[in-house]
Amino acid sequence: MTSTLLVTGGAGYIGSHTCIELLQEGHQVVVLDNLSNSSPEALHRVEAITSKAPIFIEGDIRNPALVRDILARYNPEHIIHFAGLKAVGESVKKPLDYYANNVSGTLVLCQEMAAHGLFNLVFSSSATVYGDPASLPIRENFPRSATNPYGRSKLMVERMLEDLYLSDPRWNIAILRYFNPAGAHPSGLVGEDPADIPNNLVPYISQVATGRREKLQVFGNDWSTADGTGVRDYIHVVDLARGHLCALRQLSQGCGLKAWNLGLGRGYSVLEVVSAFEKASGQTIPYQFVDRRPGDIAACWADPASSQKDLQWSAEKGIEEMMADAWRWQSTNPDGYSRLSGPERLRKLDR
Ligand code: NAD
Ligand code: UD1
């Protein structure tokens, strides 16, 4: 069944891929995004792929009057809430920005939803809420902790949503804990477009491959893993996007509040990712070992059994496809979305 959805942060990396899947399933999509970390070009590309245009409203989720107006005007049946800030290092330097965007932003959204009588929410959480897990794979009922303001903001929102559900069982809330999103849309038209030096592994490798960065710095080769480098659960962004559509079905069936892991269920080391990327791209990725990155952990991967059972979802694309799609996006859009139109580029650079 199709519906109208509000997608906050829909111009961003995961949001734009999710818009594609939603539009392709026939949903009507309203995007609210302040473009603080994205370009409207992403939504033009979404339209090019799907031949359907999401309705785009440029604005901030922290603006209650705007959110109220959007809910009244479009009367969505669900909200998928991606909007927020996500850079761990920046969160340490600017914690208030993170609490304002991620925590206050979600608070405003939930207040306006309740006032409007809308109680169906999908929230983007992160595997970061598991901290350094005592064992692997990670199940949804593992203890949660956070070591930086970004992680704490996700944890605070999870707890706020739990309190909200306890206070009013009309809420249906799907908390989706993403592991490590990677790759791009197979068309090569939509992908990840980091505004600055990439923090995450795959976008960094992609920029080394195009010559924009000299070499990859591998953060530690003395971890307690098979080859000494960090191990993570990389998940193709299109698989991740599909997971949101499965979560919507749960909301429609009155799931209450539930948290689900979205991951492949197996880990790859940094060197395995480098090797997969080299194979997919035919490029050599120079790298050097450097000290461990503060706050990093040795290894992290999901137990996706609950998602498979409850959501009828599982990841279909492996590491080879992730790397091939990341390379297609990066090699055909070496400057991301920014090289396109003069005014848009200037606007992005101004930020
Ligand atoms: P992104 O930065 O590409 O997308 C976030 C979007 O939200 C951007 O388009 C940005 O402009 C917008 N935005 C930010 N603050 C806003 C505000 N106050 N009002 C309106 N719009 C705002 O990030 P992403 O990778 O697509 O991540 C989406 C969500 O998933 C985030 O909540 C992030 O924390 C979470 N997440 C991401 C990852 C990852 O590795 N990418 C992992 C786990 C969780
Ligand atoms: C990071 C965030 C985490 C967030 C997750 C998904 C930190 C400390 N943690 O985690 O909160 O939920 O992204 O967005 O930033 N690596 C290198 N060289 C690089 C980049 C990364 O060796 O230039 C290594 C890392 O040490 C790690 C692996 O690659 O072992 C993956 O790193 P990254 O992509 O940053 O993801 P996470 O560390 O899982």
PDB file of N, CA and C in Angstrom, residues 54-148:
ATOM      1  N   PRO A  54      10.412  14.159  -5.651  1.00  0.00           N
ATOM      2  CA  PRO A  54       9.975  14.376  -4.281  1.00  0.00           C
ATOM      3  C   PRO A  54       9.630  15.854  -4.100  1.00  0.00           C
ATOM      4  N   ILE A  55       8.703  16.146  -3.207  1.00  0.00           N
ATOM      5  CA  ILE A  55       8.433  17.553  -2.871  1.00  0.00           C
ATOM      6  C   ILE A  55       9.552  17.979  -1.933  1.00  0.00           C
ATOM      7  N   PHE A  56      10.215  19.090  -2.240  1.00  0.00           N
ATOM      8  CA  PHE A  56      11.356  19.495  -1.408  1.00  0.00           C
ATOM      9  C   PHE A  56      11.065  20.789  -0.663  1.00  0.00           C
ATOM     10  N   ILE A  57      11.251  20.751   0.655  1.00  0.00           N
ATOM     11  CA  ILE A  57      11.127  21.966   1.463  1.00  0.00           C
ATOM     12  C   ILE A  57      12.469  22.205   2.141  1.00  0.00           C
ATOM     13  N   GLU A  58      13.071  23.344   1.816  1.00  0.00           N
ATOM     14  CA  GLU A  58      14.351  23.672   2.454  1.00  0.00           C
ATOM     15  C   GLU A  58      14.049  24.310   3.803  1.00  0.00           C
ATOM     16  N   GLY A  59      14.481  23.673   4.868  1.00  0.00           N
ATOM     17  CA  GLY A  59      14.202  24.229   6.190  1.00  0.00           C
ATOM     18  C   GLY A  59      14.725  23.300   7.261  1.00  0.00           C
ATOM     19  N   ASP A  60      14.549  23.733   8.507  1.00  0.00           N
ATOM     20  CA  ASP A  60      15.174  23.071   9.641  1.00  0.00           C
ATOM     21  C   ASP A  60      14.133  22.350  10.488  1.00  0.00           C
ATOM     22  N   ILE A  61      14.481  21.130  10.894  1.00  0.00           N
ATOM     23  CA  ILE A  61      13.551  20.376  11.746  1.00  0.00           C
ATOM     24  C   ILE A  61      13.353  21.040  13.109  1.00  0.00           C
ATOM     25  N   ARG A  62      14.258  21.951  13.458  1.00  0.00           N
ATOM     26  CA  ARG A  62      14.111  22.619  14.768  1.00  0.00           C
ATOM     27  C   ARG A  62      13.136  23.781  14.707  1.00  0.00           C
ATOM     28  N   ASN A  63      12.526  24.012  13.551  1.00  0.00           N
ATOM     29  CA  ASN A  63      11.567  25.107  13.396  1.00  0.00           C
ATOM     30  C   ASN A  63      10.143  24.543  13.573  1.00  0.00           C
ATOM     31  N   PRO A  64       9.568  24.678  14.778  1.00  0.00           N
ATOM     32  CA  PRO A  64       8.287  24.010  15.031  1.00  0.00           C
ATOM     33  C   PRO A  64       7.172  24.495  14.112  1.00  0.00           C
ATOM     34  N   ALA A  65       7.160  25.799  13.793  1.00  0.00           N
ATOM     35  CA  ALA A  65       6.074  26.316  12.946  1.00  0.00           C
ATOM     36  C   ALA A  65       6.155  25.690  11.550  1.00  0.00           C
ATOM     37  N   LEU A  66       7.383  25.529  11.065  1.00  0.00           N
ATOM     38  CA  LEU A  66       7.557  24.931   9.735  1.00  0.00           C
ATOM     39  C   LEU A  66       7.101  23.463   9.744  1.00  0.00           C
ATOM     40  N   VAL A  67       7.535  22.732  10.765  1.00  0.00           N
ATOM     41  CA  VAL A  67       7.157  21.310  10.848  1.00  0.00           C
ATOM     42  C   VAL A  67       5.630  21.188  10.951  1.00  0.00           C
ATOM     43  N   ARG A  68       5.043  22.044  11.775  1.00  0.00           N
ATOM     44  CA  ARG A  68       3.574  22.045  11.954  1.00  0.00           C
ATOM     45  C   ARG A  68       2.881  22.274  10.603  1.00  0.00           C
ATOM     46  N   ASP A  69       3.403  23.257   9.884  1.00  0.00           N
ATOM     47  CA  ASP A  69       2.818  23.617   8.591  1.00  0.00           C
ATOM     48  C   ASP A  69       2.914  22.449   7.595  1.00  0.00           C
ATOM     49  N   ILE A  70       4.069  21.798   7.596  1.00  0.00           N
ATOM     50  CA  ILE A  70       4.260  20.672   6.658  1.00  0.00           C
ATOM     51  C   ILE A  70       3.310  19.523   7.011  1.00  0.00           C
ATOM     52  N   LEU A  71       3.181  19.249   8.299  1.00  0.00           N
ATOM     53  CA  LEU A  71       2.299  18.140   8.700  1.00  0.00           C
ATOM     54  C   LEU A  71       0.850  18.455   8.319  1.00  0.00           C
ATOM     55  N   ALA A  72       0.457  19.726   8.538  1.00  0.00           N
ATOM     56  CA  ALA A  72      -0.928  20.108   8.217  1.00  0.00           C
ATOM     57  C   ALA A  72      -1.160  20.045   6.702  1.00  0.00           C
ATOM     58  N   ARG A  73      -0.157  20.469   5.957  1.00  0.00           N
ATOM     59  CA  ARG A  73      -0.331  20.580   4.513  1.00  0.00           C
ATOM     60  C   ARG A  73      -0.319  19.235   3.795  1.00  0.00           C
ATOM     61  N   TYR A  74       0.588  18.355   4.203  1.00  0.00           N
ATOM     62  CA  TYR A  74       0.750  17.095   3.457  1.00  0.00           C
ATOM     63  C   TYR A  74       0.168  15.879   4.183  1.00  0.00           C
ATOM     64  N   ASN A  75      -0.095  16.040   5.479  1.00  0.00           N
ATOM     65  CA  ASN A  75      -0.689  14.974   6.288  1.00  0.00           C
ATOM     66  C   ASN A  75      -0.030  13.608   6.053  1.00  0.00           C
ATOM     67  N   PRO A  76       1.298  13.502   6.268  1.00  0.00           N
ATOM     68  CA  PRO A  76       1.976  12.226   6.004  1.00  0.00           C
ATOM     69  C   PRO A  76       1.521  11.148   6.990  1.00  0.00           C
ATOM     70  N   GLU A  77       1.634   9.892   6.522  1.00  0.00           N
ATOM     71  CA  GLU A  77       1.278   8.771   7.416  1.00  0.00           C
ATOM     72  C   GLU A  77       2.472   8.302   8.253  1.00  0.00           C
ATOM     73  N   HIS A  78       3.672   8.592   7.765  1.00  0.00           N
ATOM     74  CA  HIS A  78       4.888   8.170   8.468  1.00  0.00           C
ATOM     75  C   HIS A  78       5.948   9.266   8.334  1.00  0.00           C
ATOM     76  N   ILE A  79       6.869   9.273   9.294  1.00  0.00           N
ATOM     77  CA  ILE A  79       8.068  10.110   9.128  1.00  0.00           C
ATOM     78  C   ILE A  79       9.305   9.213   9.201  1.00  0.00           C
ATOM     79  N   ILE A  80      10.180   9.383   8.226  1.00  0.00           N
ATOM     80  CA  ILE A  80      11.505   8.750   8.332  1.00  0.00           C
ATOM     81  C   ILE A  80      12.478   9.877   8.652  1.00  0.00           C
ATOM     82  N   HIS A  81      13.128   9.733   9.787  1.00  0.00           N
ATOM     83  CA  HIS A  81      13.882  10.863  10.346  1.00  0.00           C
ATOM     84  C   HIS A  81      15.397  10.626  10.249  1.00  0.00           C
ATOM     85  N   PHE A  82      15.980  11.160   9.149  1.00  0.00           N
ATOM     86  CA  PHE A  82      17.431  11.065   8.942  1.00  0.00           C
ATOM     87  C   PHE A  82      18.165  12.324   9.408  1.00  0.00           C
ATOM     88  N   ALA A  83      17.465  13.458   9.465  1.00  0.00           N
ATOM     89  CA  ALA A  83      18.168  14.741   9.637  1.00  0.00           C
ATOM     90  C   ALA A  83      18.988  14.754  10.918  1.00  0.00           C
ATOM     91  N   GLY A  84      20.219  15.187  10.789  1.00  0.00           N
ATOM     92  CA  GLY A  84      21.091  15.275  11.957  1.00  0.00           C
ATOM     93  C   GLY A  84      22.529  15.424  11.498  1.00  0.00           C
ATOM     94  N   LEU A  85      23.391  15.634  12.474  1.00  0.00           N
ATOM     95  CA  LEU A  85      24.829  15.743  12.188  1.00  0.00           C
ATOM     96  C   LEU A  85      25.480  14.421  12.569  1.00  0.00           C
ATOM     97  N   LYS A  86      26.587  14.069  11.878  1.00  0.00           N
ATOM     98  CA  LYS A  86      27.086  12.694  12.051  1.00  0.00           C
ATOM     99  C   LYS A  86      28.602  12.546  12.180  1.00  0.00           C
ATOM    100  N   ALA A  87      29.336  13.647  12.255  1.00  0.00           N
ATOM    101  CA  ALA A  87      30.801  13.506  12.298  1.00  0.00           C
ATOM    102  C   ALA A  87      31.297  13.451  13.748  1.00  0.00           C
ATOM    103  N   VAL A  88      31.874  12.307  14.106  1.00  0.00           N
ATOM    104  CA  VAL A  88      32.270  12.095  15.499  1.00  0.00           C
ATOM    105  C   VAL A  88      33.268  13.164  15.976  1.00  0.00           C
ATOM    106  N   GLY A  89      34.314  13.407  15.174  1.00  0.00           N
ATOM    107  CA  GLY A  89      35.349  14.372  15.577  1.00  0.00           C
ATOM    108  C   GLY A  89      34.771  15.761  15.768  1.00  0.00           C
ATOM    109  N   GLU A  90      33.907  16.172  14.833  1.00  0.00           N
ATOM    110  CA  GLU A  90      33.283  17.489  14.938  1.00  0.00           C
ATOM    111  C   GLU A  90      32.404  17.567  16.188  1.00  0.00           C
ATOM    112  N   SER A  91      31.785  16.453  16.532  1.00  0.00           N
ATOM    113  CA  SER A  91      30.878  16.462  17.695  1.00  0.00           C
ATOM    114  C   SER A  91      31.638  16.733  18.993  1.00  0.00           C
ATOM    115  N   VAL A  92      32.919  16.340  19.014  1.00  0.00           N
ATOM    116  CA  VAL A  92      33.725  16.599  20.207  1.00  0.00           C
ATOM    117  C   VAL A  92      34.030  18.103  20.312  1.00  0.00           C
ATOM    118  N   LYS A  93      34.228  18.737  19.148  1.00  0.00           N
ATOM    119  CA  LYS A  93      34.564  20.171  19.137  1.00  0.00           C
ATOM    120  C   LYS A  93      33.324  21.044  19.283  1.00  0.00           C
ATOM    121  N   LYS A  94      32.181  20.568  18.753  1.00  0.00           N
ATOM    122  CA  LYS A  94      30.963  21.381  18.770  1.00  0.00           C
ATOM    123  C   LYS A  94      29.796  20.582  19.355  1.00  0.00           C
ATOM    124  N   PRO A  95      29.915  20.194  20.633  1.00  0.00           N
ATOM    125  CA  PRO A  95      28.865  19.300  21.180  1.00  0.00           C
ATOM    126  C   PRO A  95      27.477  19.923  21.145  1.00  0.00           C
ATOM    127  N   LEU A  96      27.400  21.246  21.351  1.00  0.00           N
ATOM    128  CA  LEU A  96      26.063  21.848  21.408  1.00  0.00           C
ATOM    129  C   LEU A  96      25.351  21.757  20.066  1.00  0.00           C
ATOM    130  N   ASP A  97      26.128  21.856  18.978  1.00  0.00           N
ATOM    131  CA  ASP A  97      25.517  21.712  17.652  1.00  0.00           C
ATOM    132  C   ASP A  97      24.896  20.323  17.514  1.00  0.00           C
ATOM    133  N   TYR A  98      25.586  19.343  18.069  1.00  0.00           N
ATOM    134  CA  TYR A  98      25.099  17.959  17.943  1.00  0.00           C
ATOM    135  C   TYR A  98      23.858  17.732  18.800  1.00  0.00           C
ATOM    136  N   TYR A  99      23.890  18.269  20.043  1.00  0.00           N
ATOM    137  CA  TYR A  99      22.700  18.092  20.887  1.00  0.00           C
ATOM    138  C   TYR A  99      21.529  18.901  20.312  1.00  0.00           C
ATOM    139  N   ALA A 100      21.826  20.071  19.745  1.00  0.00           N
ATOM    140  CA  ALA A 100      20.747  20.906  19.184  1.00  0.00           C
ATOM    141  C   ALA A 100      20.112  20.229  17.967  1.00  0.00           C
ATOM    142  N   ASN A 101      20.943  19.781  17.015  1.00  0.00           N
ATOM    143  CA  ASN A 101      20.397  19.180  15.793  1.00  0.00           C
ATOM    144  C   ASN A 101      19.781  17.814  16.065  1.00  0.00           C
ATOM    145  N   ASN A 102      20.540  16.977  16.771  1.00  0.00           N
ATOM    146  CA  ASN A 102      20.121  15.573  16.874  1.00  0.00           C
ATOM    147  C   ASN A 102      19.085  15.369  17.970  1.00  0.00           C
ATOM    148  N   VAL A 103      19.298  15.999  19.128  1.00  0.00           N
ATOM    149  CA  VAL A 103      18.368  15.763  20.241  1.00  0.00           C
ATOM    150  C   VAL A 103      17.203  16.762  20.175  1.00  0.00           C
ATOM    151  N   SER A 104      17.507  18.066  20.194  1.00  0.00           N
ATOM    152  CA  SER A 104      16.408  19.047  20.148  1.00  0.00           C
ATOM    153  C   SER A 104      15.605  18.916  18.865  1.00  0.00           C
ATOM    154  N   GLY A 105      16.299  18.634  17.758  1.00  0.00           N
ATOM    155  CA  GLY A 105      15.597  18.491  16.478  1.00  0.00           C
ATOM    156  C   GLY A 105      14.570  17.368  16.559  1.00  0.00           C
ATOM    157  N   THR A 106      14.968  16.238  17.125  1.00  0.00           N
ATOM    158  CA  THR A 106      14.037  15.104  17.231  1.00  0.00           C
ATOM    159  C   THR A 106      12.912  15.429  18.203  1.00  0.00           C
ATOM    160  N   LEU A 107      13.255  16.175  19.257  1.00  0.00           N
ATOM    161  CA  LEU A 107      12.239  16.579  20.248  1.00  0.00           C
ATOM    162  C   LEU A 107      11.150  17.428  19.586  1.00  0.00           C
ATOM    163  N   VAL A 108      11.579  18.412  18.812  1.00  0.00           N
ATOM    164  CA  VAL A 108      10.615  19.290  18.118  1.00  0.00           C
ATOM    165  C   VAL A 108       9.737  18.459  17.186  1.00  0.00           C
ATOM    166  N   LEU A 109      10.395  17.581  16.446  1.00  0.00           N
ATOM    167  CA  LEU A 109       9.658  16.740  15.488  1.00  0.00           C
ATOM    168  C   LEU A 109       8.591  15.910  16.219  1.00  0.00           C
ATOM    169  N   CYS A 110       8.980  15.275  17.314  1.00  0.00           N
ATOM    170  CA  CYS A 110       8.026  14.419  18.049  1.00  0.00           C
ATOM    171  C   CYS A 110       6.901  15.251  18.664  1.00  0.00           C
ATOM    172  N   GLN A 111       7.237  16.428  19.176  1.00  0.00           N
ATOM    173  CA  GLN A 111       6.183  17.285  19.751  1.00  0.00           C
ATOM    174  C   GLN A 111       5.152  17.634  18.682  1.00  0.00           C
ATOM    175  N   GLU A 112       5.649  18.006  17.521  1.00  0.00           N
ATOM    176  CA  GLU A 112       4.716  18.402  16.448  1.00  0.00           C
ATOM    177  C   GLU A 112       3.951  17.196  15.915  1.00  0.00           C
ATOM    178  N   MET A 113       4.604  16.049  15.874  1.00  0.00           N
ATOM    179  CA  MET A 113       3.891  14.833  15.440  1.00  0.00           C
ATOM    180  C   MET A 113       2.730  14.544  16.385  1.00  0.00           C
ATOM    181  N   ALA A 114       3.022  14.569  17.688  1.00  0.00           N
ATOM    182  CA  ALA A 114       1.966  14.258  18.670  1.00  0.00           C
ATOM    183  C   ALA A 114       0.831  15.267  18.566  1.00  0.00           C
ATOM    184  N   ALA A 115       1.184  16.530  18.403  1.00  0.00           N
ATOM    185  CA  ALA A 115       0.146  17.563  18.309  1.00  0.00           C
ATOM    186  C   ALA A 115      -0.726  17.342  17.073  1.00  0.00           C
ATOM    187  N   HIS A 116      -0.117  16.791  16.046  1.00  0.00           N
ATOM    188  CA  HIS A 116      -0.850  16.559  14.790  1.00  0.00           C
ATOM    189  C   HIS A 116      -1.609  15.221  14.807  1.00  0.00           C
ATOM    190  N   GLY A 117      -1.280  14.378  15.795  1.00  0.00           N
ATOM    191  CA  GLY A 117      -1.919  13.054  15.838  1.00  0.00           C
ATOM    192  C   GLY A 117      -1.232  12.042  14.939  1.00  0.00           C
ATOM    193  N   LEU A 118       0.062  12.263  14.690  1.00  0.00           N
ATOM    194  CA  LEU A 118       0.850  11.338  13.868  1.00  0.00           C
ATOM    195  C   LEU A 118       1.843  10.627  14.786  1.00  0.00           C
ATOM    196  N   PHE A 119       1.839   9.285  14.757  1.00  0.00           N
ATOM    197  CA  PHE A 119       2.613   8.536  15.752  1.00  0.00           C
ATOM    198  C   PHE A 119       3.519   7.474  15.131  1.00  0.00           C
ATOM    199  N   ASN A 120       3.812   7.600  13.843  1.00  0.00           N
ATOM    200  CA  ASN A 120       4.619   6.572  13.159  1.00  0.00           C
ATOM    201  C   ASN A 120       5.973   7.147  12.755  1.00  0.00           C
ATOM    202  N   LEU A 121       7.032   6.637  13.375  1.00  0.00           N
ATOM    203  CA  LEU A 121       8.359   7.229  13.169  1.00  0.00           C
ATOM    204  C   LEU A 121       9.423   6.156  12.947  1.00  0.00           C
ATOM    205  N   VAL A 122      10.255   6.374  11.930  1.00  0.00           N
ATOM    206  CA  VAL A 122      11.473   5.569  11.768  1.00  0.00           C
ATOM    207  C   VAL A 122      12.644   6.475  12.117  1.00  0.00           C
ATOM    208  N   PHE A 123      13.487   6.033  13.034  1.00  0.00           N
ATOM    209  CA  PHE A 123      14.607   6.872  13.480  1.00  0.00           C
ATOM    210  C   PHE A 123      15.943   6.237  13.095  1.00  0.00           C
ATOM    211  N   SER A 124      16.842   7.075  12.540  1.00  0.00           N
ATOM    212  CA  SER A 124      18.189   6.633  12.163  1.00  0.00           C
ATOM    213  C   SER A 124      19.088   6.613  13.384  1.00  0.00           C
ATOM    214  N   SER A 125      19.316   5.432  13.910  1.00  0.00           N
ATOM    215  CA  SER A 125      20.311   5.338  14.976  1.00  0.00           C
ATOM    216  C   SER A 125      21.562   4.682  14.396  1.00  0.00           C
ATOM    217  N   SER A 126      22.457   4.264  15.265  1.00  0.00           N
ATOM    218  CA  SER A 126      23.766   3.843  14.789  1.00  0.00           C
ATOM    219  C   SER A 126      24.308   2.736  15.676  1.00  0.00           C
ATOM    220  N   ALA A 127      25.141   1.892  15.090  1.00  0.00           N
ATOM    221  CA  ALA A 127      25.834   0.868  15.871  1.00  0.00           C
ATOM    222  C   ALA A 127      26.734   1.494  16.923  1.00  0.00           C
ATOM    223  N   THR A 128      26.970   2.787  16.795  1.00  0.00           N
ATOM    224  CA  THR A 128      27.808   3.474  17.788  1.00  0.00           C
ATOM    225  C   THR A 128      27.187   3.377  19.185  1.00  0.00           C
ATOM    226  N   VAL A 129      25.861   3.165  19.294  1.00  0.00           N
ATOM    227  CA  VAL A 129      25.235   3.089  20.626  1.00  0.00           C
ATOM    228  C   VAL A 129      25.647   1.824  21.381  1.00  0.00           C
ATOM    229  N   TYR A 130      26.302   0.869  20.713  1.00  0.00           N
ATOM    230  CA  TYR A 130      26.756  -0.327  21.418  1.00  0.00           C
ATOM    231  C   TYR A 130      28.142  -0.132  22.039  1.00  0.00           C
ATOM    232  N   GLY A 131      28.768   1.026  21.793  1.00  0.00           N
ATOM    233  CA  GLY A 131      30.108   1.268  22.343  1.00  0.00           C
ATOM    234  C   GLY A 131      31.066   0.171  21.902  1.00  0.00           C
ATOM    235  N   ASP A 132      31.887  -0.298  22.840  1.00  0.00           N
ATOM    236  CA  ASP A 132      32.832  -1.383  22.552  1.00  0.00           C
ATOM    237  C   ASP A 132      32.175  -2.667  23.044  1.00  0.00           C
ATOM    238  N   PRO A 133      31.613  -3.484  22.146  1.00  0.00           N
ATOM    239  CA  PRO A 133      30.801  -4.613  22.603  1.00  0.00           C
ATOM    240  C   PRO A 133      31.630  -5.682  23.307  1.00  0.00           C
ATOM    241  N   ALA A 134      31.013  -6.326  24.305  1.00  0.00           N
ATOM    242  CA  ALA A 134      31.728  -7.356  25.064  1.00  0.00           C
ATOM    243  C   ALA A 134      31.894  -8.617  24.229  1.00  0.00           C
ATOM    244  N   SER A 135      30.991  -8.859  23.280  1.00  0.00           N
ATOM    245  CA  SER A 135      31.125 -10.030  22.414  1.00  0.00           C
ATOM    246  C   SER A 135      30.504  -9.728  21.062  1.00  0.00           C
ATOM    247  N   LEU A 136      30.772 -10.603  20.106  1.00  0.00           N
ATOM    248  CA  LEU A 136      30.280 -10.430  18.737  1.00  0.00           C
ATOM    249  C   LEU A 136      29.610 -11.720  18.285  1.00  0.00           C
ATOM    250  N   PRO A 137      28.595 -11.669  17.426  1.00  0.00           N
ATOM    251  CA  PRO A 137      27.989 -10.482  16.829  1.00  0.00           C
ATOM    252  C   PRO A 137      27.092  -9.745  17.819  1.00  0.00           C
ATOM    253  N   ILE A 138      26.752  -8.511  17.449  1.00  0.00           N
ATOM    254  CA  ILE A 138      25.999  -7.645  18.355  1.00  0.00           C
ATOM    255  C   ILE A 138      24.500  -7.850  18.155  1.00  0.00           C
ATOM    256  N   ARG A 139      23.812  -8.141  19.262  1.00  0.00           N
ATOM    257  CA  ARG A 139      22.346  -8.241  19.198  1.00  0.00           C
ATOM    258  C   ARG A 139      21.722  -6.969  19.767  1.00  0.00           C
ATOM    259  N   GLU A 140      20.467  -6.747  19.408  1.00  0.00           N
ATOM    260  CA  GLU A 140      19.804  -5.488  19.758  1.00  0.00           C
ATOM    261  C   GLU A 140      19.691  -5.277  21.271  1.00  0.00           C
ATOM    262  N   ASN A 141      19.704  -6.389  22.045  1.00  0.00           N
ATOM    263  CA  ASN A 141      19.548  -6.215  23.504  1.00  0.00           C
ATOM    264  C   ASN A 141      20.880  -6.064  24.231  1.00  0.00           C
ATOM    265  N   PHE A 142      21.960  -5.853  23.503  1.00  0.00           N
ATOM    266  CA  PHE A 142      23.260  -5.640  24.149  1.00  0.00           C
ATOM    267  C   PHE A 142      23.244  -4.306  24.910  1.00  0.00           C
ATOM    268  N   PRO A 143      24.085  -4.177  25.946  1.00  0.00           N
ATOM    269  CA  PRO A 143      24.150  -2.904  26.684  1.00  0.00           C
ATOM    270  C   PRO A 143      24.584  -1.760  25.775  1.00  0.00           C
ATOM    271  N   ARG A 144      24.073  -0.585  26.061  1.00  0.00           N
ATOM    272  CA  ARG A 144      24.398   0.582  25.232  1.00  0.00           C
ATOM    273  C   ARG A 144      25.254   1.577  26.010  1.00  0.00           C
ATOM    274  N   SER A 145      26.167   2.209  25.301  1.00  0.00           N
ATOM    275  CA  SER A 145      26.987   3.259  25.910  1.00  0.00           C
ATOM    276  C   SER A 145      27.539   4.113  24.772  1.00  0.00           C
ATOM    277  N   ALA A 146      28.069   5.269  25.133  1.00  0.00           N
ATOM    278  CA  ALA A 146      28.623   6.132  24.088  1.00  0.00           C
ATOM    279  C   ALA A 146      29.870   6.817  24.620  1.00  0.00           C
ATOM    280  N   THR A 147      30.775   7.116  23.687  1.00  0.00           N
ATOM    281  CA  THR A 147      32.054   7.684  24.113  1.00  0.00           C
ATOM    282  C   THR A 147      32.290   9.078  23.546  1.00  0.00           C
ATOM    283  N   ASN A 148      31.327   9.606  22.817  1.00  0.00           N
ATOM    284  CA  ASN A 148      31.510  10.947  22.241  1.00  0.00           C
ATOM    285  C   ASN A 148      30.135  11.595  22.099  1.00  0.00           C
TER     286      ASN A 148
END
